[in-house]
Short mmCIF file of C-alpha atoms in Angstrom, two decimals:
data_model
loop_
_atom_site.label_atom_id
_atom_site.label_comp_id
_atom_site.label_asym_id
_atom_site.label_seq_id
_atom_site.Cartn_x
_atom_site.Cartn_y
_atom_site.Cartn_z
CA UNK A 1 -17.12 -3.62 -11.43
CA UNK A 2 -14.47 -4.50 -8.61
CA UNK A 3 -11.29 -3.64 -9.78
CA UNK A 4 -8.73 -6.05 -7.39
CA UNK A 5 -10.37 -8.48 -6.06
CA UNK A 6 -9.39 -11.29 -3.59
CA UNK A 7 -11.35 -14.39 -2.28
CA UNK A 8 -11.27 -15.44 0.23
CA UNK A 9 -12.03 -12.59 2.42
CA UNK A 10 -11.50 -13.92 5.88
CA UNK A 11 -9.66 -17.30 6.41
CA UNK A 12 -9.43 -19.49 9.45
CA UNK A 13 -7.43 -22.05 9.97
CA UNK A 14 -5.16 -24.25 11.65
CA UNK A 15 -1.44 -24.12 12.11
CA UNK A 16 0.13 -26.55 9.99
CA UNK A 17 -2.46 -26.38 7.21
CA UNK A 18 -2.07 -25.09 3.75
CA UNK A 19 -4.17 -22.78 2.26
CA UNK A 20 -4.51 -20.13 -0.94
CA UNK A 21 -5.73 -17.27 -1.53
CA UNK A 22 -6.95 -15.82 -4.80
CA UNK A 23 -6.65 -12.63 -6.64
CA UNK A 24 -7.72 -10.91 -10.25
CA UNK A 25 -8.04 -7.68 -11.90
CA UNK A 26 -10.12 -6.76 -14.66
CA UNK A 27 -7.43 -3.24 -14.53
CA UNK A 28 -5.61 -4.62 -17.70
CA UNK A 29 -2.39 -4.26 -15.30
CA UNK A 30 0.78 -5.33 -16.31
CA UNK A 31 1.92 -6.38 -12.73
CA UNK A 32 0.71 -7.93 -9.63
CA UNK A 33 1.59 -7.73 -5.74
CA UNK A 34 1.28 -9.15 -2.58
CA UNK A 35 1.75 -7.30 0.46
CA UNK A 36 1.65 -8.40 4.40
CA UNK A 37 -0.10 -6.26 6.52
CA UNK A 38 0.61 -7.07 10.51
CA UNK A 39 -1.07 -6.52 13.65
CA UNK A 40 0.19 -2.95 13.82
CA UNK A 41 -0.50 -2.01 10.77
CA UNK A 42 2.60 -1.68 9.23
CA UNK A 43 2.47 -2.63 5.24
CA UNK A 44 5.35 -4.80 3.90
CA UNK A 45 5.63 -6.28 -0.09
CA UNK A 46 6.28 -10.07 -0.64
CA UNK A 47 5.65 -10.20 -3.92
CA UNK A 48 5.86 -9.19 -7.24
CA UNK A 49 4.82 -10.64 -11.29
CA UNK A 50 4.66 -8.57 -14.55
CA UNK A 51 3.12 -10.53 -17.24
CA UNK A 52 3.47 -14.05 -15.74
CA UNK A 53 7.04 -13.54 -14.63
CA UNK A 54 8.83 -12.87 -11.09
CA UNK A 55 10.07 -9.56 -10.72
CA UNK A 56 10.24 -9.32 -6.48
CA UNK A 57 10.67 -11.71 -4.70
CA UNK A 58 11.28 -10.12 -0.80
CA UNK A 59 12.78 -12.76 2.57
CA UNK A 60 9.76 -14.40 2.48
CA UNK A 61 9.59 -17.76 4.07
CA UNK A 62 9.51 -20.68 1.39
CA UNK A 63 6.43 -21.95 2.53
CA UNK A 64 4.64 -18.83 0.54
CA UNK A 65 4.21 -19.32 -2.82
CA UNK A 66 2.97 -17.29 -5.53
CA UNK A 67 1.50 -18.74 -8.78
CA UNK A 68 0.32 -16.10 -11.56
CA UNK A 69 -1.58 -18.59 -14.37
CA UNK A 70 -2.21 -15.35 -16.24
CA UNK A 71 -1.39 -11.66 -16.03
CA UNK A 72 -4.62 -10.96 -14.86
CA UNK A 73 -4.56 -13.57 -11.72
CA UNK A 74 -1.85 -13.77 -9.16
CA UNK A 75 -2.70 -16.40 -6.50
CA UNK A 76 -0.78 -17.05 -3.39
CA UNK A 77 -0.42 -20.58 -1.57
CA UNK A 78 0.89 -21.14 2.16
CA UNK A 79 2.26 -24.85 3.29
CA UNK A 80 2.18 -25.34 6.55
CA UNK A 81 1.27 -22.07 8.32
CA UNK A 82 2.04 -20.65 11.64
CA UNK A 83 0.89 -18.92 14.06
CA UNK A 84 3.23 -15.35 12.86
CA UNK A 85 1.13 -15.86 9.19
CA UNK A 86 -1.67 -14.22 10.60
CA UNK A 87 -2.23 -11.41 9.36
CA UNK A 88 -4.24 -8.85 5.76
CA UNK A 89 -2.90 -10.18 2.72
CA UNK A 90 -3.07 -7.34 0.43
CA UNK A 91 -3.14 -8.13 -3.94
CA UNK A 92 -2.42 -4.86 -5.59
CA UNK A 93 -1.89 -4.08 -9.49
CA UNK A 94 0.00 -1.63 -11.54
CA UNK A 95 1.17 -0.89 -14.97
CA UNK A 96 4.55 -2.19 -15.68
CA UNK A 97 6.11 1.58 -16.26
CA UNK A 98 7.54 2.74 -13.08
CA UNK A 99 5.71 5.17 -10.84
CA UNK A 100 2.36 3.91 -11.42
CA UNK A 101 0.29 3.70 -8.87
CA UNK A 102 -0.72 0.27 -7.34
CA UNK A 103 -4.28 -0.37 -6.92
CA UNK A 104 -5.40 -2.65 -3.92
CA UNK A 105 -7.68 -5.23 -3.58
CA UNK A 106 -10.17 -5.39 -0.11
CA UNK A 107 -7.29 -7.91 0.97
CA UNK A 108 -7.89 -11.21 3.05
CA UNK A 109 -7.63 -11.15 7.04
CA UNK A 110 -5.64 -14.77 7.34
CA UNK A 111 -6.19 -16.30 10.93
CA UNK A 112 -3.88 -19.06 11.92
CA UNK A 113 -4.78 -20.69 15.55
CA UNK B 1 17.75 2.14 0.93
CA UNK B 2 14.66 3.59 0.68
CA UNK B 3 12.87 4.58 4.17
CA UNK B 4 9.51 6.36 4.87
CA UNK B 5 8.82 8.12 8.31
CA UNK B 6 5.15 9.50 9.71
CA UNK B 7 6.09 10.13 12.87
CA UNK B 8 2.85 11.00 14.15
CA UNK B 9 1.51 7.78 14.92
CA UNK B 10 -2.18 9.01 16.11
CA UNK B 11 -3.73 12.40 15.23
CA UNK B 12 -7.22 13.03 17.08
CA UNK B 13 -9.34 16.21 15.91
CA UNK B 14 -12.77 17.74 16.15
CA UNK B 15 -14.86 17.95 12.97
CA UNK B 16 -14.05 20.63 10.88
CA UNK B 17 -10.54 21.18 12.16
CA UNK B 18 -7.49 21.16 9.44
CA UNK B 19 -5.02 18.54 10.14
CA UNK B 20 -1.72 18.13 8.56
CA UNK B 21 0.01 14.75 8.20
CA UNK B 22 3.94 14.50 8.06
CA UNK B 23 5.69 12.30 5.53
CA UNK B 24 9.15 12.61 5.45
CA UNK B 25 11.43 10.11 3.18
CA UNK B 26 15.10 8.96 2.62
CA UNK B 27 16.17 7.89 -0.73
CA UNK B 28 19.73 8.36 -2.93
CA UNK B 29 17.34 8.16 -5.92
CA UNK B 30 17.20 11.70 -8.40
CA UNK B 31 13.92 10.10 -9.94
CA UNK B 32 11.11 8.32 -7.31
CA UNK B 33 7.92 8.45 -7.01
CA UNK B 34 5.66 9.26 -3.56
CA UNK B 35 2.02 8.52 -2.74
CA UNK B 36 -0.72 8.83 -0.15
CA UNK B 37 -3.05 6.15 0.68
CA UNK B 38 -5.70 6.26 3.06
CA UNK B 39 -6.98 2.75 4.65
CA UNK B 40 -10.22 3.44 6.51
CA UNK B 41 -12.44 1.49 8.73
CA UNK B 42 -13.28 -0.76 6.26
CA UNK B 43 -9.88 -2.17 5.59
CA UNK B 44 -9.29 -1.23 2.18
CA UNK B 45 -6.61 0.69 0.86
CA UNK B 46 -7.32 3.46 -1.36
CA UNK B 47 -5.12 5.44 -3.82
CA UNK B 48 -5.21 9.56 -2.95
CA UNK B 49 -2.04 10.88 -4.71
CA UNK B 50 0.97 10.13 -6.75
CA UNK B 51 3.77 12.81 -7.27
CA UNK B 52 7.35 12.47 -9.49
CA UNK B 53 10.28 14.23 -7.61
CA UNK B 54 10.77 16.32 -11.01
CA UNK B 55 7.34 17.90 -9.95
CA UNK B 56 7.17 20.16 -6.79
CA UNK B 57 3.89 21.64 -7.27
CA UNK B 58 1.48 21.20 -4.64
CA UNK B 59 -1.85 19.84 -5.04
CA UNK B 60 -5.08 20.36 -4.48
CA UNK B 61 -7.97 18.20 -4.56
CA UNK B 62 -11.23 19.60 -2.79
CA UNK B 63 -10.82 19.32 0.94
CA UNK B 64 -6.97 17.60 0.29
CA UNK B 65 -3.62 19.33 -0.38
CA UNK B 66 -0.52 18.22 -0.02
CA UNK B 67 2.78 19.70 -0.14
CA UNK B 68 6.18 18.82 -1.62
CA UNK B 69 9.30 19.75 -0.77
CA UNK B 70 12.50 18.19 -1.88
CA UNK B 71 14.82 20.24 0.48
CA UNK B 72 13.23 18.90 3.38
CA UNK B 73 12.53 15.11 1.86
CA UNK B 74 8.75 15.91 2.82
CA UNK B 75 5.38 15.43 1.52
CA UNK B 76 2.91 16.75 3.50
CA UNK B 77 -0.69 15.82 3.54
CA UNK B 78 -3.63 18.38 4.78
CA UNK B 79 -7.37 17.99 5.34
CA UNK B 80 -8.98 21.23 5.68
CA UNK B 81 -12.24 21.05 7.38
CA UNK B 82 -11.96 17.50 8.13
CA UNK B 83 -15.25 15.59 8.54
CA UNK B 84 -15.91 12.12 10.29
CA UNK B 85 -15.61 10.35 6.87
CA UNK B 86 -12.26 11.56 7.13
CA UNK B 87 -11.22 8.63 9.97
CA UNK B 88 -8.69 6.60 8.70
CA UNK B 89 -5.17 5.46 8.83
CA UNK B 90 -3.11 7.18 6.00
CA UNK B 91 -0.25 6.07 4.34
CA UNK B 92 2.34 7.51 2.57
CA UNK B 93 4.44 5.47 0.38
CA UNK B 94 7.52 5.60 -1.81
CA UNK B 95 8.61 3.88 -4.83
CA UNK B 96 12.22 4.31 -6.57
CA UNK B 97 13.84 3.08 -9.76
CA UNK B 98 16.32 1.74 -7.85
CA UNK B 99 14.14 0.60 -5.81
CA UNK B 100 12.90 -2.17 -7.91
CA UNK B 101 9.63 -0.84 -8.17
CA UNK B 102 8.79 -1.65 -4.67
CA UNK B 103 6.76 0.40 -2.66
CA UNK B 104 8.12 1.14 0.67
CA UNK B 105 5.06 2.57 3.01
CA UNK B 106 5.42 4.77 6.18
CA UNK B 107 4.25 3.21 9.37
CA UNK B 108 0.86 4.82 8.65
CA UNK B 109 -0.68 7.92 10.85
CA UNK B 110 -4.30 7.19 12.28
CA UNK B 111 -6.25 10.01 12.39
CA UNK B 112 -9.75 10.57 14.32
CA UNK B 113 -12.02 13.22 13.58
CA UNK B 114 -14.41 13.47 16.70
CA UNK B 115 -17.95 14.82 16.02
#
């Protein structure tokens, strides 16, 4: 049983498009990420719901937003992207005490050209 | 603010070599949190260790250790006999209350293990 899991997994497209990408867990988590991973690896969170509501919400261009229908879904939607969106796009989910640890889903390699 | 440093940013090491990877972090919190998580080839990121900063014992688990120290801000990672399956970039990570619950990450250490 995958725990996080995110569709799609790879995503081309073209700048100015919008696109979404999708995420569950079947964890029972309280709270749901998104994080940006760039070229060089470096790991940076955008996001953040616990039970339905926005907790984190990082400088993160408008054109990202995040929709969570349910606790257990957390979906992410980008308006007209750019070039600089490509990137992983990692979902990740905790329980809602602090200091748990986050558990990641296989994230989604965006592509913009 | 919270900041996470692994200043090694490539490690390279024949098979069954220990390797130690450096984690040092900054925070004005009394109570966070610090983890290790290891991101191989694959792409996926994978949970190794979570530690409180009321707990300084080390840890062992198998082949993995890692090492706390509060005087030093550190938490040091170490694969003894390191194997291939070992390749990866690790990351270590750090979460404070004041912090919002966000987890700040290190800019991640790749290691190699060469056959």
């Amino acid at each position: 049983d995958t725990a996080v899991s995110q569709t799609p997994k790879y995503l081309v497209t073209q700048m100015g498009n919008d696109k979404s990408i999708k995420c569950e867990q079947n964890l029972g988590h309280d709270t749901m990420y998104w994080y940006k991973q760039d070229s060089k690896k470096f790991l940076k969170i955008m996001f953040s719901y616990n039970n339905k509501e926005l907790i984190i919400n990082e400088t993160v261009p408008n054109r990202f937003s995040p929709k969570s229908p349910d606790k257990a879904h957390l979906n992410l939607h980008i308006n007209s992207l750019e070039l600089g969106d490509s990137a992983v796009y990692f979902c990740a989910s905790s329980y809602q005490d602090i200091g748990y640890e986050q558990y990641f889903g296989p994230g989604t390699r965006l592509t913009v050209t | 603010a919270q900041k996470v440093t692994q200043a090694q940013t490539e490690i390279s090491v024949v098979e069954k070599e220990d390797v130690t990877l450096d984690c040092v972090y900054e925070t004005r919190d009394t109570t966070y949190y610090l983890f290790w998580y290891k991101q191989p080839p694959s792409g996926e990121l994978v949970f190794l260790i979570r530690r409180n900063s009321f707990d300084e014992q080390n840890e062992i688990s198998g082949r993995y250790s890692w090492n706390f120290q509060k005087s030093t801000s550190s938490f040091n990672f170490t694969i003894t006999a390191s194997q291939v399956v070992d390749s990866a970039v690790y990351f270590c990570a750090l979460l404070s209350i004041q912090g919002a619950q966000k987890l700040v990450f290190g800019q991640g250490t790749r290691l190699t293990i060469n056959p």
